[in-house]
Amino acid sequence: MMRNAPLDNDAPRVVIIGAGIAGITMAMNLRYKLQHNNFVIYEQAGSIGGTWRDNTYPGCGSDVPGHWYSLSTKPNPYWENYYITQPEIRAYWEDIFQTHGLASRTVFNTRVKLVEWDAEKSLHNVTLEDVVSGQIIQTQAEAVIQAIGIFTTPMFPQNLPGREKFTGPLWHSLHWRHDVDLKGKVVGVVGNGCSVAQFLPIIAAEPTTRVINFCRSPQWFTMKGNYRYPEWLKWAFAYVPFLMSAYRSFIMIRHDISWNMYSTNSPTSASVKKRLTSYMRQTVPAKLYDKMVPTYPPGCKRIIVDPNYLAALHQPNVDLNWTAIQEIVEDGVVLKTGDRVPLDVIIFGTGFYLVERDITFRGIGGLTLKQYFESEGGATGYYGTVFPGFPNMFTIVGPNSATGHASIIFIIETQVSYILKLMKPIVDGKAKSLEVTRKATTSYNTWIKKRLKNTIFLDCFSYYRGDSHEGARNVTTFPGMLALYWWITRKPRWNDFKVVGGERWLYQRRKVEMMVKFALMATLVPLTVAIVGYNPSSFIAGLKERLIERWFSRT
């Protein structure tokens, strides 16, 4: 039995996969910037929110300041604190979703299983599944946007057997068991990353709960420095023109210039290491200090904004265990030394698979996106947004577009703006399909890899490397400042794309661009020559060389 999805007019149809922050941002901008309303959001859960719906563990929140972890077009002057919590973040996105009437364009409890390109018809055949009834649904769309997010699939250590043997409650932090009372229990916490750092101090605040934290490698911590906004300042953010925008820009600039710390042998990295070492020396229990301070440079893994995790280590009911776990057994764990540690509860805070998807994307010639990634030796894309062989398919926060030092919201807004420019000829009916060339993708990723070689991201194992210990390749992070990512995506390089059914549109587009460039050069070059006395040809060549050097080598 089939049912139709709510794509209801003759305009090109758009499918958005996921009703998290990326999907909501895409839908809102598609409606108001492109004036296009023939879209539908498919969400496999029963409500919106994505990461901020699913992660409800105690203490969950953002380690990016709230005024920057929100849309530039939808600022919130009433954030209570500098850092915001999961309930606040979810409420913020719920308000945007309802205010902009996106509920009428959203189908919940529906999983996208297959997206298959039909070259003859220039559209995608989309196979859906109703997760409640199991009903299979078929629909079609001229364009598909993958907005699933990166923290959706929980990762358990692959070399740790026996989870199914444990007789007590066992879960991943992504699926927190709020029905389990931890009072009087011995709780084994596996992992010591950002999630664990947030929930461990909360569960350990109950003195009858004994927490044993099993750690694999040390982490860098920095002081959180959270503070509450006074009422007068929230009023000023709401009513003083440009104040909140200026404040948000200040936060962005301050974070973005910290990118230099990720460069190999950067003086900034040495300075940051000294500062973090000092903080940890003052905060970590003296007996744990030697094991707690990493040998790898800060930023190789995401730096943890300390939510009182280090202070919790001073509590008598909290223990750290650095011995590797060999297996999980019925009543606890067995360590590599053979020692048995009895546990009542086991909680994993071991991160997420960032590149795994349970959706099959099939492009030209039947090639799947997974097969394309395998052929490239890992997740690979063009600006982290499009892939050769997959026309009219766009991704938000794709390969090498995330950030380790700043707000993912900025990346999402930047990518959405870029995708809208690419989609405009399609939704306007001026082109049937658009596909990035393999040559352009290869060239871009050669540049990405070259820049990554000069960073510290490969000096340790982290989720930036695609969740695999095999091969040292960062498939997650964009190797540069956010300002650089904005710059290179500010407008499409149409020569990097194949356009079908829009050849005339593309010709006119290039013609206009050439005329604008000619007019600009005709005005500026003679003026510059008159002022500085340069030879025109050498001046233009030198200018081009300096611009390329500035943006693609030094930033």
Coordinates of C-alpha atoms in Angstrom, one line a residue:
M1 CA 0.0 0.0 0.0
M2 CA 1.4 3.4 -1.0
R3 CA 0.7 7.0 0.0
N4 CA 1.8 10.2 -1.5
A5 CA 4.1 12.7 0.2
P6 CA 2.8 16.3 0.4
L7 CA 4.5 17.7 -2.7
D8 CA 1.6 19.6 -4.1
N9 CA 2.3 21.8 -7.1
D10 CA 3.9 21.9 -10.5
A11 CA 7.1 23.7 -9.3
P12 CA 10.3 21.6 -8.9
R13 CA 9.9 19.4 -5.9
V14 CA 12.5 19.4 -3.1
V15 CA 13.0 16.8 -0.4
I16 CA 14.9 17.7 2.8
I17 CA 16.1 14.7 4.9
G18 CA 16.0 15.5 8.6
A19 CA 14.2 18.0 10.8
G20 CA 17.2 18.9 12.9
I21 CA 18.9 22.3 12.9
A22 CA 20.3 21.9 9.4
G23 CA 17.0 20.8 7.9
I24 CA 15.0 23.5 9.6
T25 CA 17.5 26.2 8.5
M26 CA 17.3 24.8 4.9
A27 CA 13.5 24.8 4.8
M28 CA 13.2 28.3 6.2
N29 CA 15.7 29.8 3.7
L30 CA 14.2 27.8 0.8
R31 CA 10.8 29.4 1.6
Y32 CA 11.9 32.9 2.3
K33 CA 15.0 33.5 0.2
L34 CA 14.0 31.5 -2.9
Q35 CA 10.2 32.0 -2.4
H36 CA 9.9 28.2 -3.0
N37 CA 7.3 26.3 -1.1
N38 CA 7.1 23.0 -2.8
F39 CA 9.3 21.1 -0.4
V40 CA 8.8 18.4 2.3
I41 CA 10.9 17.5 5.3
Y42 CA 11.1 13.8 6.1
E43 CA 11.9 13.1 9.8
Q44 CA 12.3 9.5 11.1
A45 CA 11.5 10.6 14.6
G46 CA 8.2 11.9 15.9
S47 CA 9.5 15.4 16.6
I48 CA 12.1 18.0 15.5
G49 CA 15.5 18.8 17.0
G50 CA 17.9 16.2 15.8
T51 CA 21.0 16.1 18.1
W52 CA 19.3 18.4 20.6
R53 CA 16.2 16.2 20.7
D54 CA 18.1 12.9 21.1
N55 CA 20.8 13.9 23.6
T56 CA 19.0 14.4 26.9
Y57 CA 21.7 13.2 29.2
P58 CA 22.2 15.2 32.5
G59 CA 24.2 18.4 31.9
C60 CA 23.8 18.3 28.1
G61 CA 24.5 21.6 26.5
S62 CA 26.6 23.5 23.9
D63 CA 30.3 24.3 24.4
V64 CA 29.9 27.2 22.0
P65 CA 28.4 30.5 23.3
G66 CA 24.7 30.7 22.9
H67 CA 24.6 34.0 20.9
W68 CA 26.8 32.3 18.3
Y69 CA 25.2 28.9 18.5
S70 CA 22.0 30.4 17.0
L71 CA 21.0 31.7 13.6
S72 CA 22.3 35.1 12.5
T73 CA 18.8 35.8 11.1
K74 CA 17.1 34.6 14.3
P75 CA 19.1 36.0 17.2
N76 CA 17.8 35.5 20.7
P77 CA 18.4 38.4 23.1
Y78 CA 17.1 36.4 26.1
W79 CA 19.7 33.6 26.6
E80 CA 20.1 33.3 30.3
N81 CA 23.8 32.3 30.2
Y82 CA 26.9 32.6 28.0
Y83 CA 26.6 28.8 27.4
I84 CA 23.2 27.3 26.8
T85 CA 21.7 24.0 27.7
Q86 CA 20.0 21.3 25.7
P87 CA 16.4 22.2 26.8
E88 CA 17.0 25.9 25.8
I89 CA 18.5 24.9 22.4
R90 CA 15.6 22.6 21.6
A91 CA 13.0 25.2 22.7
Y92 CA 14.7 27.8 20.4
W93 CA 14.4 25.5 17.4
E94 CA 10.9 24.4 18.2
D95 CA 9.9 28.1 18.2
I96 CA 11.5 28.7 14.8
F97 CA 9.8 25.6 13.4
Q98 CA 6.4 26.6 14.6
T99 CA 6.8 30.4 13.9
H100 CA 7.6 29.7 10.3
G101 CA 4.9 27.2 9.7
L102 CA 7.1 24.3 8.8
A103 CA 4.9 21.7 10.5
S104 CA 2.7 21.7 7.4
R105 CA 5.7 20.7 5.2
T106 CA 7.0 18.0 7.6
V107 CA 6.2 14.3 7.7
F108 CA 7.3 12.6 10.9
N109 CA 8.0 9.0 11.7
T110 CA 9.2 8.5 8.1
R111 CA 12.6 7.1 7.2
V112 CA 14.3 7.8 3.9
K113 CA 15.7 4.5 2.7
L114 CA 16.7 5.0 -0.9
V115 CA 17.4 8.1 -3.1
E116 CA 18.0 7.0 -6.7
W117 CA 18.7 9.4 -9.6
D118 CA 16.8 8.9 -12.8
A119 CA 18.9 10.5 -15.5
E120 CA 16.2 10.2 -18.2
K121 CA 13.6 12.2 -16.2
S122 CA 16.2 14.3 -14.3
L123 CA 14.7 13.6 -10.9
H124 CA 15.2 11.4 -7.8
N125 CA 13.1 8.4 -7.0
V126 CA 12.8 8.4 -3.2
T127 CA 11.8 5.3 -1.2
L128 CA 10.4 6.0 2.3
E129 CA 9.3 3.8 5.2
D130 CA 6.7 4.6 7.8
V131 CA 8.6 3.6 10.9
V132 CA 5.3 2.9 12.8
S133 CA 3.4 0.8 10.3
G134 CA 6.3 -0.4 8.1
Q135 CA 4.5 0.9 5.1
I136 CA 6.7 1.6 2.0
I137 CA 6.1 4.9 0.3
Q138 CA 7.4 6.1 -3.1
T139 CA 7.8 9.7 -4.1
Q140 CA 9.9 11.8 -6.5
A141 CA 11.8 15.0 -6.2
E142 CA 13.9 17.2 -8.5
A143 CA 16.3 18.0 -5.7
V144 CA 17.3 16.3 -2.4
I145 CA 19.1 17.9 0.5
Q146 CA 20.7 15.6 3.1
A147 CA 20.5 17.4 6.4
I148 CA 20.9 14.5 8.8
G149 CA 23.6 16.0 11.0
I150 CA 26.8 14.4 12.3
F151 CA 26.0 13.2 15.8
T152 CA 23.2 10.8 15.1
T153 CA 24.7 7.3 15.2
P154 CA 26.2 6.1 18.6
M155 CA 29.6 4.5 18.4
F156 CA 30.6 1.7 20.7
P157 CA 34.2 0.4 20.9
Q158 CA 34.5 -2.2 18.1
N159 CA 37.1 -4.3 20.0
L160 CA 35.0 -4.5 23.2
P161 CA 32.9 -7.6 23.2
G162 CA 30.2 -8.7 25.6
R163 CA 27.6 -5.9 25.8
E164 CA 24.8 -8.4 25.3
K165 CA 26.0 -10.4 28.3
F166 CA 25.6 -7.7 30.9
T167 CA 22.6 -8.3 33.0
G168 CA 22.2 -4.7 34.3
P169 CA 21.2 -1.5 32.6
L170 CA 23.6 -0.5 29.7
W171 CA 23.2 2.4 27.4
H172 CA 24.9 5.0 25.2
S173 CA 24.7 8.7 26.3
L174 CA 22.7 9.4 23.1
H175 CA 19.9 7.2 24.5
W176 CA 19.9 8.1 28.2
R177 CA 17.8 5.9 30.5
H178 CA 16.0 8.4 32.6
D179 CA 14.0 5.6 34.2
V180 CA 17.1 4.2 35.9
D181 CA 17.8 5.5 39.4
L182 CA 21.6 5.6 40.0
K183 CA 21.4 6.1 43.7
G184 CA 23.4 3.5 45.6
K185 CA 24.7 2.0 42.3
V186 CA 28.2 1.3 41.1
V187 CA 28.3 3.0 37.6
G188 CA 30.9 2.3 35.0
V189 CA 31.3 5.1 32.6
V190 CA 33.3 4.3 29.4
G191 CA 34.9 7.2 27.7
N192 CA 36.1 10.6 28.8
G193 CA 35.1 13.0 25.9
C194 CA 32.7 16.0 25.8
S195 CA 29.5 14.1 26.7
V196 CA 31.1 12.2 29.7
A197 CA 32.6 15.5 30.9
Q198 CA 29.1 17.0 31.1
F199 CA 27.1 14.2 32.6
L200 CA 29.7 12.6 35.0
P201 CA 29.7 15.6 37.5
I202 CA 25.9 15.5 37.6
I203 CA 25.5 11.8 38.4
A204 CA 28.4 11.9 40.8
A205 CA 26.8 14.7 42.7
E206 CA 24.8 12.0 44.5
P207 CA 27.2 10.8 47.2
T208 CA 25.8 7.2 47.3
T209 CA 26.5 6.7 43.6
R210 CA 30.0 5.4 42.9
V211 CA 31.3 6.3 39.5
I212 CA 34.2 4.4 37.8
N213 CA 35.4 6.2 34.7
F214 CA 37.2 4.0 32.2
C215 CA 39.5 6.2 30.1
R216 CA 41.5 5.4 27.0
S217 CA 43.5 8.6 26.4
P218 CA 43.8 11.9 28.2
Q219 CA 41.9 15.1 27.0
W220 CA 42.7 18.8 27.0
F221 CA 40.4 20.9 29.2
T222 CA 39.9 24.6 29.3
M223 CA 38.1 26.7 31.9
K224 CA 34.4 27.1 31.0
G225 CA 34.0 30.7 32.2
N226 CA 30.2 30.6 32.1
Y227 CA 28.2 33.6 33.4
R228 CA 24.6 34.7 33.7
Y229 CA 23.4 37.7 31.6
P230 CA 21.9 40.5 33.8
E231 CA 18.4 41.6 32.9
W232 CA 19.6 45.1 31.7
L233 CA 21.9 43.5 29.2
K234 CA 19.2 41.2 27.8
W235 CA 17.0 44.3 27.5
A236 CA 19.8 46.1 25.6
F237 CA 20.3 43.1 23.3
A238 CA 16.6 43.2 22.5
Y239 CA 16.2 47.0 21.9
V240 CA 19.6 48.7 21.2
P241 CA 20.1 48.5 17.5
F242 CA 23.1 46.5 16.3
L243 CA 24.3 45.7 19.8
M244 CA 23.5 42.0 19.8
S245 CA 24.9 41.7 16.2
A246 CA 28.1 43.4 17.2
Y247 CA 28.4 41.1 20.3
R248 CA 27.8 38.0 18.2
S249 CA 30.4 39.2 15.7
F250 CA 32.9 39.8 18.5
I251 CA 32.5 36.2 19.7
M252 CA 32.9 34.9 16.2
I253 CA 36.1 36.9 15.5
R254 CA 37.6 35.9 18.8
H255 CA 37.0 32.3 18.1
D256 CA 37.9 32.3 14.5
I257 CA 41.4 33.9 15.0
S258 CA 42.2 30.9 17.2
W259 CA 42.4 28.8 14.1
N260 CA 46.2 29.4 14.1
M261 CA 46.6 27.1 17.0
Y262 CA 45.8 24.1 14.7
S263 CA 48.8 24.9 12.5
T264 CA 51.9 22.7 12.9
N265 CA 54.6 24.5 15.1
S266 CA 52.4 27.5 15.6
P267 CA 53.4 29.9 18.4
T268 CA 49.7 30.1 19.2
S269 CA 49.6 26.4 19.8
A270 CA 52.4 26.6 22.3
S271 CA 50.7 29.5 24.1
V272 CA 47.4 27.6 24.3
K273 CA 49.2 24.5 25.6
K274 CA 50.8 26.5 28.3
R275 CA 47.5 28.0 29.4
L276 CA 45.6 24.7 29.4
T277 CA 48.4 23.0 31.2
S278 CA 48.3 25.7 33.9
Y279 CA 44.5 25.3 34.3
M280 CA 44.8 21.5 34.6
R281 CA 47.6 21.7 37.0
Q282 CA 45.5 23.9 39.3
T283 CA 42.3 21.8 38.9
V284 CA 43.3 18.1 38.5
P285 CA 44.0 16.1 41.7
A286 CA 47.8 15.9 42.1
K287 CA 47.9 12.1 42.0
L288 CA 46.2 12.1 38.6
Y289 CA 48.0 14.9 36.9
D290 CA 50.6 12.9 35.1
K291 CA 48.0 10.7 33.4
M292 CA 45.5 13.5 32.7
V293 CA 47.7 15.9 30.7
P294 CA 48.0 14.8 27.1
T295 CA 51.2 14.6 25.1
Y296 CA 49.5 15.5 21.8
P297 CA 48.9 19.2 21.0
P298 CA 45.7 21.0 22.0
G299 CA 43.0 20.8 19.3
C300 CA 44.1 17.5 17.8
K301 CA 40.9 16.3 19.6
R302 CA 38.2 18.7 20.5
I303 CA 39.2 20.7 23.5
I304 CA 36.7 20.2 26.4
V305 CA 35.2 23.3 27.9
D306 CA 35.3 22.0 31.5
P307 CA 31.8 21.6 33.0
N308 CA 33.3 20.8 36.5
Y309 CA 34.5 17.3 35.4
L310 CA 38.0 18.0 36.8
A311 CA 36.6 19.2 40.1
A312 CA 34.5 16.0 40.3
L313 CA 37.6 13.9 40.3
H314 CA 38.4 15.2 43.8
Q315 CA 35.2 13.4 45.1
P316 CA 35.7 10.2 47.1
N317 CA 32.9 8.5 45.0
V318 CA 34.7 9.1 41.7
D319 CA 37.6 6.9 40.4
L320 CA 39.5 6.9 37.1
N321 CA 40.7 3.7 35.6
W322 CA 43.2 3.8 32.8
T323 CA 43.5 0.0 32.3
A324 CA 42.0 -1.1 29.0
I325 CA 38.8 -3.2 29.2
Q326 CA 39.1 -6.7 27.7
E327 CA 35.4 -7.6 27.7
I328 CA 32.1 -7.0 29.3
V329 CA 30.7 -9.8 31.4
E330 CA 27.4 -10.5 33.2
D331 CA 28.2 -8.4 36.3
G332 CA 30.7 -5.9 35.1
V333 CA 33.9 -5.8 33.1
V334 CA 37.2 -7.7 32.9
L335 CA 40.3 -5.6 32.4
K336 CA 43.3 -6.5 30.2
T337 CA 45.1 -7.3 33.5
G338 CA 42.5 -10.0 34.2
D339 CA 41.0 -8.0 37.1
R340 CA 37.2 -8.1 37.4
V341 CA 35.4 -4.9 38.2
P342 CA 31.8 -5.5 39.4
L343 CA 29.3 -2.9 38.1
D344 CA 25.5 -2.3 38.4
V345 CA 25.2 0.0 35.4
I346 CA 27.4 0.7 32.4
I347 CA 27.1 4.0 30.4
F348 CA 29.0 4.6 27.2
G349 CA 30.1 8.1 26.3
T350 CA 32.2 7.0 23.3
G351 CA 31.1 9.4 20.6
F352 CA 29.4 8.9 17.3
Y353 CA 29.9 7.6 13.8
L354 CA 30.2 10.7 11.7
V355 CA 30.1 9.3 8.2
E356 CA 27.9 6.3 8.5
R357 CA 24.4 6.6 7.0
D358 CA 21.6 4.0 6.8
I359 CA 20.3 5.7 3.6
T360 CA 21.4 4.5 0.2
F361 CA 22.1 7.3 -2.3
R362 CA 22.4 6.0 -5.9
G363 CA 23.7 8.3 -8.6
I364 CA 24.6 8.1 -12.2
G365 CA 25.2 4.6 -13.4
G366 CA 23.9 3.1 -10.2
L367 CA 27.0 4.2 -8.2
T368 CA 26.2 4.5 -4.5
L369 CA 27.6 7.3 -2.4
K370 CA 29.2 4.7 -0.1
Q371 CA 31.0 3.2 -3.2
Y372 CA 32.2 6.6 -4.2
F373 CA 33.6 7.3 -0.8
E374 CA 35.4 3.9 -0.8
S375 CA 36.9 4.7 -4.2
E376 CA 38.3 7.9 -2.8
G377 CA 39.7 6.3 0.3
G378 CA 37.2 8.0 2.6
A379 CA 34.4 10.6 2.6
T380 CA 35.1 13.2 -0.1
G381 CA 33.1 16.0 -1.5
Y382 CA 33.2 19.4 -3.1
Y383 CA 33.1 22.1 -0.5
G384 CA 31.5 19.4 1.7
T385 CA 28.3 20.0 -0.2
V386 CA 28.0 18.1 -3.5
F387 CA 29.5 15.0 -5.1
P388 CA 30.4 14.1 -8.7
G389 CA 28.0 11.6 -10.1
F390 CA 25.1 12.7 -7.9
P391 CA 23.2 15.5 -9.6
N392 CA 20.7 17.7 -7.7
M393 CA 21.8 16.2 -4.4
F394 CA 23.1 18.5 -1.7
T395 CA 24.6 17.9 1.7
I396 CA 24.8 20.1 4.8
V397 CA 27.9 19.5 6.9
G398 CA 29.4 17.0 4.5
P399 CA 33.1 15.9 4.4
N400 CA 35.6 18.4 5.6
S401 CA 33.1 21.1 6.3
A402 CA 32.8 20.9 10.1
T403 CA 34.7 22.9 12.6
G404 CA 36.8 22.1 15.6
H405 CA 37.1 25.6 16.9
A406 CA 33.9 27.4 16.3
S407 CA 30.1 27.3 15.8
I408 CA 28.6 24.7 13.4
I409 CA 25.7 27.0 13.0
F410 CA 27.9 29.4 11.0
I411 CA 28.9 26.5 8.7
I412 CA 25.3 25.4 8.3
E413 CA 24.2 29.0 7.4
T414 CA 27.1 29.3 5.0
Q415 CA 26.3 26.0 3.3
V416 CA 22.6 26.7 3.0
S417 CA 23.4 30.0 1.4
Y418 CA 25.7 28.3 -1.1
I419 CA 23.1 25.5 -1.8
L420 CA 20.4 28.0 -2.5
K421 CA 22.6 29.6 -5.2
L422 CA 23.2 26.2 -6.8
M423 CA 19.5 25.3 -6.5
K424 CA 18.1 28.5 -7.9
P425 CA 18.2 27.6 -11.6
I426 CA 16.6 24.3 -10.8
V427 CA 13.7 25.6 -8.7
D428 CA 13.2 28.5 -11.1
G429 CA 12.8 25.9 -13.9
K430 CA 15.8 27.2 -15.9
A431 CA 17.8 24.0 -15.6
K432 CA 17.0 20.3 -15.1
S433 CA 20.1 19.2 -13.3
L434 CA 23.4 20.3 -11.9
E435 CA 26.4 18.1 -11.1
V436 CA 29.9 19.0 -9.9
T437 CA 32.7 17.6 -12.1
R438 CA 35.1 15.0 -10.8
K439 CA 38.0 17.2 -11.9
A440 CA 36.8 20.1 -9.8
T441 CA 36.2 17.8 -6.8
T442 CA 39.7 16.3 -7.1
S443 CA 41.3 19.7 -7.4
Y444 CA 39.5 20.9 -4.3
N445 CA 40.4 17.9 -2.2
T446 CA 44.0 18.1 -3.3
W447 CA 43.9 21.6 -1.8
I448 CA 42.2 20.3 1.4
K449 CA 44.7 17.5 1.9
K450 CA 47.6 19.9 1.3
R451 CA 46.3 22.3 4.0
L452 CA 45.6 19.4 6.4
K453 CA 49.2 18.2 6.2
N454 CA 50.2 21.5 7.9
T455 CA 47.8 21.0 10.8
I456 CA 48.0 19.0 14.1
F457 CA 44.9 17.0 13.3
L458 CA 46.8 13.8 12.5
D459 CA 48.9 13.8 15.7
C460 CA 46.3 11.7 17.5
F461 CA 43.3 9.6 17.0
S462 CA 39.9 11.4 17.1
Y463 CA 36.5 11.4 15.4
Y464 CA 37.9 13.9 12.9
R465 CA 39.5 10.9 11.2
G466 CA 36.2 9.2 10.3
D467 CA 36.0 6.8 13.2
S468 CA 38.7 4.6 11.9
H469 CA 42.2 3.9 13.3
E470 CA 43.3 2.8 9.9
G471 CA 44.9 5.5 7.8
A472 CA 45.6 9.0 8.9
R473 CA 43.0 11.1 7.1
N474 CA 40.8 13.9 8.5
V475 CA 37.4 13.6 6.8
T476 CA 35.5 15.9 9.1
T477 CA 37.2 19.3 9.6
F478 CA 37.6 22.2 7.2
P479 CA 41.3 23.2 7.4
G480 CA 40.9 26.9 7.9
M481 CA 39.1 29.8 9.4
L482 CA 35.4 30.1 9.0
A483 CA 36.0 33.4 7.2
L484 CA 37.9 31.4 4.5
Y485 CA 35.1 28.9 4.1
W486 CA 32.6 31.7 3.7
W487 CA 34.9 33.3 1.2
I488 CA 35.3 30.3 -1.1
T489 CA 31.5 29.5 -1.0
R490 CA 30.2 33.0 -1.4
K491 CA 29.4 32.4 -5.0
P492 CA 29.4 29.2 -7.2
R493 CA 32.2 28.6 -9.7
W494 CA 29.9 27.6 -12.5
N495 CA 32.8 26.2 -14.6
D496 CA 33.0 23.5 -12.0
F497 CA 29.5 22.2 -12.8
K498 CA 27.8 20.3 -15.5
V499 CA 24.4 21.8 -16.2
V500 CA 21.7 19.8 -18.1
G501 CA 18.7 21.5 -19.6
G502 CA 20.1 24.9 -18.6
E503 CA 22.8 25.5 -21.2
R504 CA 21.3 28.8 -22.3
W505 CA 20.9 30.0 -18.7
L506 CA 24.5 29.0 -18.0
Y507 CA 25.7 30.8 -21.1
Q508 CA 23.9 34.0 -20.2
R509 CA 25.2 33.7 -16.6
R510 CA 28.8 33.4 -17.8
K511 CA 28.3 36.2 -20.3
V512 CA 27.0 38.6 -17.6
E513 CA 29.9 37.7 -15.3
M514 CA 32.4 38.3 -18.0
M515 CA 30.9 41.7 -18.8
V516 CA 31.0 42.7 -15.2
K517 CA 34.6 41.6 -14.9
F518 CA 35.5 43.4 -18.1
A519 CA 33.8 46.6 -16.9
L520 CA 35.5 46.4 -13.6
M521 CA 38.9 45.8 -15.1
A522 CA 38.4 48.5 -17.7
T523 CA 37.7 51.0 -14.9
L524 CA 40.3 49.9 -12.3
V525 CA 43.3 48.9 -14.3
P526 CA 43.9 52.3 -16.1
L527 CA 43.3 54.1 -12.8
T528 CA 45.8 51.9 -11.0
V529 CA 48.4 52.1 -13.8
A530 CA 48.1 55.9 -13.7
I531 CA 48.6 56.0 -10.0
V532 CA 51.3 53.4 -9.5
G533 CA 52.9 53.3 -12.9
Y534 CA 52.7 49.5 -13.3
N535 CA 52.6 47.6 -16.5
P536 CA 48.9 46.4 -16.8
S537 CA 49.7 42.8 -17.6
S538 CA 52.3 42.4 -14.9
F539 CA 50.0 44.2 -12.4
I540 CA 47.1 41.9 -13.1
A541 CA 49.3 38.8 -12.9
G542 CA 50.9 39.9 -9.6
L543 CA 47.5 40.8 -8.1
K544 CA 46.1 37.4 -9.0
E545 CA 49.2 35.7 -7.6
R546 CA 49.0 37.6 -4.3
L547 CA 45.3 36.9 -3.9
I548 CA 45.7 33.2 -4.4
E549 CA 48.7 33.1 -2.0
R550 CA 46.8 35.1 0.6
W551 CA 43.6 33.0 0.6
F552 CA 44.8 29.5 -0.2
S553 CA 48.2 29.4 1.5
R554 CA 48.4 31.7 4.5
T555 CA 44.9 31.8 5.9

